[in-house]
mmCIF file of C-alpha atoms and ligand atoms in Angstrom:
data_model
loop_
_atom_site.group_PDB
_atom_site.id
_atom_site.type_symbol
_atom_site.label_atom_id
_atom_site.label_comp_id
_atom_site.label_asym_id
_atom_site.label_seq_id
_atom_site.Cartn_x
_atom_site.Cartn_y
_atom_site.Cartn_z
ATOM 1 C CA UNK A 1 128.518 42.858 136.496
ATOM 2 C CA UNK A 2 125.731 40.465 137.462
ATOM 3 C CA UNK A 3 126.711 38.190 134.223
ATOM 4 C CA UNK A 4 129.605 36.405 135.632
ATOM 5 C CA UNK A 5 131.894 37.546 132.514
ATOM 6 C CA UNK A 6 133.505 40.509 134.433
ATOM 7 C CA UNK A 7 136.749 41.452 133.622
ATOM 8 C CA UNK A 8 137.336 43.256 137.029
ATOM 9 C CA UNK A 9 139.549 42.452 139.549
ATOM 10 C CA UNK A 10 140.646 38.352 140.524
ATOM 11 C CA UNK A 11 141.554 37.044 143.552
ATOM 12 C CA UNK A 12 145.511 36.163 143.252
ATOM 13 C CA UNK A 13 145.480 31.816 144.616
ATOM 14 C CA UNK A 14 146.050 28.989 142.973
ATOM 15 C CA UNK A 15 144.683 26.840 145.624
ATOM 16 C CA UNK A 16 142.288 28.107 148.174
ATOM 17 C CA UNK A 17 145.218 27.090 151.004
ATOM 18 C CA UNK A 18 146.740 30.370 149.701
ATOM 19 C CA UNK A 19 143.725 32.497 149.936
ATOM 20 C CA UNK A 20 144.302 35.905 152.196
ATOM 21 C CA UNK A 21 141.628 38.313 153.328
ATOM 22 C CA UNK A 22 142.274 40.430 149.938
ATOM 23 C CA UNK A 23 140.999 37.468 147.858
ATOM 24 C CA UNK A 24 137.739 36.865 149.520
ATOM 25 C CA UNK A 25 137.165 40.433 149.995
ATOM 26 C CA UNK A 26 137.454 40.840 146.225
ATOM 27 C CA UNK A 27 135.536 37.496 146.001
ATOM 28 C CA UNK A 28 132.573 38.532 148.092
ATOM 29 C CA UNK A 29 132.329 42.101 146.419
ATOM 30 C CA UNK A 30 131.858 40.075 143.268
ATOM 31 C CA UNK A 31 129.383 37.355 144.384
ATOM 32 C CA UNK A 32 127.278 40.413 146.039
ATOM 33 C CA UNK A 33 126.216 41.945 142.407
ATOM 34 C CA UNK A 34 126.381 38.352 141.193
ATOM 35 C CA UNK A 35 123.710 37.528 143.265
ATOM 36 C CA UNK A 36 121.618 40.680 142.356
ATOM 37 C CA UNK A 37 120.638 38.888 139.411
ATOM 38 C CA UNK A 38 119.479 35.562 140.883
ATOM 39 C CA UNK A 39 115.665 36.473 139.910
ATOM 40 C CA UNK A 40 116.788 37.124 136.312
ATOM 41 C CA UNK A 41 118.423 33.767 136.170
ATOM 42 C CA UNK A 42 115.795 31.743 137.719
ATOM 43 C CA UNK A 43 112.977 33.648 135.477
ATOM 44 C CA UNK A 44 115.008 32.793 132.583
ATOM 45 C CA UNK A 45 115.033 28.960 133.163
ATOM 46 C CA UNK A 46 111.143 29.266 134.039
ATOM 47 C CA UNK A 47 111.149 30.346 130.250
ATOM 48 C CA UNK A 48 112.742 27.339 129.009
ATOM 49 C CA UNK A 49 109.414 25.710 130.210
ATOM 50 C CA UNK A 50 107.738 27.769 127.280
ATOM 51 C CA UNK A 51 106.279 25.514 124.376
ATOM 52 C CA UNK A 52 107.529 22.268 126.563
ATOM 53 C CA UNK A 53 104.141 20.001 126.458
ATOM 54 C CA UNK A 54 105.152 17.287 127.098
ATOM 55 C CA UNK A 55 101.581 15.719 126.077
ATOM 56 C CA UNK A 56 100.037 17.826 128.641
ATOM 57 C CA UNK A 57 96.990 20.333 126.829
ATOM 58 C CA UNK A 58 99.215 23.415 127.884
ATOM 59 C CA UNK A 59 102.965 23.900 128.082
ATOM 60 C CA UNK A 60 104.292 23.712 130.853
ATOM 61 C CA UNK A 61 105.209 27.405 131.895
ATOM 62 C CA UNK A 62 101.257 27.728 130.802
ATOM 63 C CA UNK A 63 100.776 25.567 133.856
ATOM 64 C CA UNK A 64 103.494 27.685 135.697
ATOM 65 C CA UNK A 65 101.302 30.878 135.127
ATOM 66 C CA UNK A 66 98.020 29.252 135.316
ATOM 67 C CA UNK A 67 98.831 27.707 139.029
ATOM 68 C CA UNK A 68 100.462 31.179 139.580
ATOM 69 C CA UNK A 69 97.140 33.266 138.816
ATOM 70 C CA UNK A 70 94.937 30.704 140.142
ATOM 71 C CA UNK A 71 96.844 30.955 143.726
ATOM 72 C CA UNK A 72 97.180 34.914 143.387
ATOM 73 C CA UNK A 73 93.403 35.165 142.273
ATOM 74 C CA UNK A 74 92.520 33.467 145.041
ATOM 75 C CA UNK A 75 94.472 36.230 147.882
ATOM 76 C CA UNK A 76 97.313 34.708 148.655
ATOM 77 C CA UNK A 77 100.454 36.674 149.609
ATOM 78 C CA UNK A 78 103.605 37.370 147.487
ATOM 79 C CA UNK A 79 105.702 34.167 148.570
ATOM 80 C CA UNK A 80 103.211 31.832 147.929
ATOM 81 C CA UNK A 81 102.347 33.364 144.635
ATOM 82 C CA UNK A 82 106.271 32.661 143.761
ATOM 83 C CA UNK A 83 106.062 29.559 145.294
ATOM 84 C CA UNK A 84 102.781 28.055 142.902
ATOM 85 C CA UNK A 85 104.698 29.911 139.760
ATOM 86 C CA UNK A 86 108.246 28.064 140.332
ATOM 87 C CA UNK A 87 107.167 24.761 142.055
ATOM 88 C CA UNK A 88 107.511 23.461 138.354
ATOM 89 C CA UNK A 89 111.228 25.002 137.657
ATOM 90 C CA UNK A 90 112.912 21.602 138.051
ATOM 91 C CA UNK A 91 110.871 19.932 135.272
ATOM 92 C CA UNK A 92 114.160 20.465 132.997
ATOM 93 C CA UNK A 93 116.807 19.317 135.173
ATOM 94 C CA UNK A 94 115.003 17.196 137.418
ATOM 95 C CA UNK A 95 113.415 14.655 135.392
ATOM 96 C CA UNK A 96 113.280 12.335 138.267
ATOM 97 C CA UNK A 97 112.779 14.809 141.269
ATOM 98 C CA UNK A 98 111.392 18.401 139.903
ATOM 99 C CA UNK A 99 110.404 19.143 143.125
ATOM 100 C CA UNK A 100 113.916 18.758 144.930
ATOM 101 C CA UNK A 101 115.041 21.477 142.179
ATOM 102 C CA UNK A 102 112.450 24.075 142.842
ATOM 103 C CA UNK A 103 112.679 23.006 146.674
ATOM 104 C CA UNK A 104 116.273 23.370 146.532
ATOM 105 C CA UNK A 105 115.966 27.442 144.679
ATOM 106 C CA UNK A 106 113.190 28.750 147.157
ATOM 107 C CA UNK A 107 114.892 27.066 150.121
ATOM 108 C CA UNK A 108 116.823 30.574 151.586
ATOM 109 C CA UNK A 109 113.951 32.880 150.809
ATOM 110 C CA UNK A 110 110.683 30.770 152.193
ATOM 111 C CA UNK A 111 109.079 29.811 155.084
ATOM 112 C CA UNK A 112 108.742 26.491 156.276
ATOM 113 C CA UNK A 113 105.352 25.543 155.305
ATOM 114 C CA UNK A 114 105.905 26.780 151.670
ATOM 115 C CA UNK A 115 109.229 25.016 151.261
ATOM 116 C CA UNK A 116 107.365 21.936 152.427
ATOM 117 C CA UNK A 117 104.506 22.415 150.094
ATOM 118 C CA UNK A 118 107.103 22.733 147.096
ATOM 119 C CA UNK A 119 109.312 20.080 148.241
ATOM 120 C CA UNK A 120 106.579 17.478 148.356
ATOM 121 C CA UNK A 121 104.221 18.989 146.178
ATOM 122 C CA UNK A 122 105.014 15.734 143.869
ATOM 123 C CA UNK A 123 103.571 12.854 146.065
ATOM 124 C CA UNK A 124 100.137 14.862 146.655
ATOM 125 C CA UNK A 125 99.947 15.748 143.071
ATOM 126 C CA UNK A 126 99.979 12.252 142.382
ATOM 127 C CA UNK A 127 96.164 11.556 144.287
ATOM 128 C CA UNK A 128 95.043 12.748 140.803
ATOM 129 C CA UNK A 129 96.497 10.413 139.001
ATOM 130 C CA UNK A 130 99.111 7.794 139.948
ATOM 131 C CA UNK A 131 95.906 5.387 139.554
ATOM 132 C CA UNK A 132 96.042 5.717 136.216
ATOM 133 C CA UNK A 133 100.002 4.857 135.973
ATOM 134 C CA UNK A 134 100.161 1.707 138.340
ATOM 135 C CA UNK A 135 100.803 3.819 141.234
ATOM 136 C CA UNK A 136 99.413 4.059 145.160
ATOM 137 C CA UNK A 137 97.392 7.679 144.460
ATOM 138 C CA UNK A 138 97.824 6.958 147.843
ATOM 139 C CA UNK A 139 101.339 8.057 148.269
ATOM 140 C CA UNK A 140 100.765 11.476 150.544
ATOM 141 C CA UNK A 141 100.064 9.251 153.005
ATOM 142 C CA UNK A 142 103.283 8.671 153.979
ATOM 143 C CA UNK A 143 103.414 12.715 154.980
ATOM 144 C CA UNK A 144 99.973 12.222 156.983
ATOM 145 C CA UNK A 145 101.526 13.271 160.609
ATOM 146 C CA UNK A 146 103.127 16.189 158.801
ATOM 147 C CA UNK A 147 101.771 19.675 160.037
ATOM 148 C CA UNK A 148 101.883 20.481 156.454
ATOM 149 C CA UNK A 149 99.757 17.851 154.805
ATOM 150 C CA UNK A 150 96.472 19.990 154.685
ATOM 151 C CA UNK A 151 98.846 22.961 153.331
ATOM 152 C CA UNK A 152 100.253 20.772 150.776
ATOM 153 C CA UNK A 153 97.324 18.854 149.577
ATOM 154 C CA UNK A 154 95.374 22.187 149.502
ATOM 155 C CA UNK A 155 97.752 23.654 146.925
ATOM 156 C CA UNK A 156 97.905 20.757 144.572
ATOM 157 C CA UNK A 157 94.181 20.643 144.831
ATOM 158 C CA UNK A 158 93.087 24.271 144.281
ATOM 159 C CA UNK A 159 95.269 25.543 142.333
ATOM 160 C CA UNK A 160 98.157 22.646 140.248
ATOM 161 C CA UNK A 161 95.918 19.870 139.409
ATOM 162 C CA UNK A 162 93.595 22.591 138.318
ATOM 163 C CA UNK A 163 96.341 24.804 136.439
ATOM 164 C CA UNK A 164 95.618 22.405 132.198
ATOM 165 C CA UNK A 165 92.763 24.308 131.265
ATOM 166 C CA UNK A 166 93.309 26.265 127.642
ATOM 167 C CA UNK A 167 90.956 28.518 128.112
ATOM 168 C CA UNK A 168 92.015 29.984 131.282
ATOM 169 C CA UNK A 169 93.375 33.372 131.195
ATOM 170 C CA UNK A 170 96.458 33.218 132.853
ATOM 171 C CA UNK A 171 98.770 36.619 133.856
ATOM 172 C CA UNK A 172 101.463 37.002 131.421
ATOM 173 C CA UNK A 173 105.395 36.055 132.917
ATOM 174 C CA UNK A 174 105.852 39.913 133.694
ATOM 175 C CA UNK A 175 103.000 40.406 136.174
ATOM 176 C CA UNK A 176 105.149 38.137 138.203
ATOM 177 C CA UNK A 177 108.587 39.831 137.714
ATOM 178 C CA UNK A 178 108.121 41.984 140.663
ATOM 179 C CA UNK A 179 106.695 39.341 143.110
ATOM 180 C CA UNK A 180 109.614 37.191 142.095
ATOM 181 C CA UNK A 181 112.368 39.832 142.142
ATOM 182 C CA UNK A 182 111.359 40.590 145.698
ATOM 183 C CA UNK A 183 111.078 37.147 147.288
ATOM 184 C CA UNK A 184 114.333 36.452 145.921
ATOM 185 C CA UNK A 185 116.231 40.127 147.657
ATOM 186 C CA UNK A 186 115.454 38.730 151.352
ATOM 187 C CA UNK A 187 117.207 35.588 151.590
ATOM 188 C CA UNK A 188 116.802 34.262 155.483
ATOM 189 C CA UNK A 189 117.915 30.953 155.570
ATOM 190 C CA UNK A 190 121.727 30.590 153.899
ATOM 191 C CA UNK A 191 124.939 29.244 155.980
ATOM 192 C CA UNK A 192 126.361 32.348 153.617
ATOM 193 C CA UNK A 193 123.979 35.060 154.565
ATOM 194 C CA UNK A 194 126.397 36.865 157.435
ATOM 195 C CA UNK A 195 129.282 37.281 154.949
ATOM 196 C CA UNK A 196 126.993 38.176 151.830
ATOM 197 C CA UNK A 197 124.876 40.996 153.570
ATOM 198 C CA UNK A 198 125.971 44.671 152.531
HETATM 199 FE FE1 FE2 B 201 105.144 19.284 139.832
HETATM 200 FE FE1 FE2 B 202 102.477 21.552 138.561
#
């Protein structure tokens, strides 16, 4: 069951010092259909976003959607699409570093340059307005010798600076379900990918 409230079979230790083959086979078995539903899980924390203004003039899955459409209305390919619609995820458990959080999701299923752009995504958005907050709007500059600067400062300037406008008409959450669902069945990067592959 991809819930995690399976009744099915438990591994037998008490401490992992006593854990044989048996366990982790039974383990693993479990963690494989656990892991199925990763793209349900994350989806349903994008939804806590809903109605969450946060004195912004849209809420902030709004924003989530409306950098989402913006990126996919403008070609770009599947990851990136997931990429502009998640870079926000971390806003509820990340109040200090939402880009770490949505960094830290996308990380196995990416490439480079879009983990990059969603890892630092924060610093470049702020050339639109850490000026008005006592901040150096400045800040990307610290990243300028990065081959991803341009990629990074492109995103936050065509599509998630520009992702507050009301009357935008964003895609709903479901034209993203299957973009999401398949970025998230290829994972490539994960120091657990040899013993989780079927
Ligand atoms: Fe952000
Ligand atoms: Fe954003």
């Amino acid at each position: 069951m991809a819930d995690g409230h399976d009744m099915g079979e438990r591994a037998k230790f008490r401490e992992m010092l006593e854990g044989t083959k048996e366990d982790w086979d039974i383990i693993v078995d479990h963690s494989k259909s656990f892991n199925k539903g990763l793209a349900k899980r994350v989806l349903n924390h994008l939804r806590l976003l809903d109605g969450d203004f946060g004195g912004f003039p849209i809420d902030r899955l709004e924003h989530s959607l409306q950098t989402a459409t913006r990126a996919h209305r403008d070609g770009r390919d599947e990851e990136y699409v997931v990429c502009a619609l998640l870079h926000d995820i971390g806003d509820t458990l990340g109040s200090y570093n939402h880009p770490d959080v949505a960094a830290a999701i996308l990380k196995p299923f990416v490439s480079e340059a879009n983990l990059w752009m969603v890892a630092n995504h924060g610093a470049f958005q702020g050339y639109y307005f850490f000026h008005h907050l006592g901040l150096d709007r400045n800040m990307r500059e610290h990243f300028k010798d990065s081959p991803h600067y341009e990629y990074c400062a492109q995103f936050c300037h065509l599509y998630d600076q520009a992702a507050f406008d009301p009357d935008y008409q964003s895609e709903p959450l479901e034209f993203f379900i299957p973009m999401v669902e398949n970025v998230f069945s290829k994972p490539v990067n994960s120091m657990y990918l040899k013993a989780m592959q079927e």
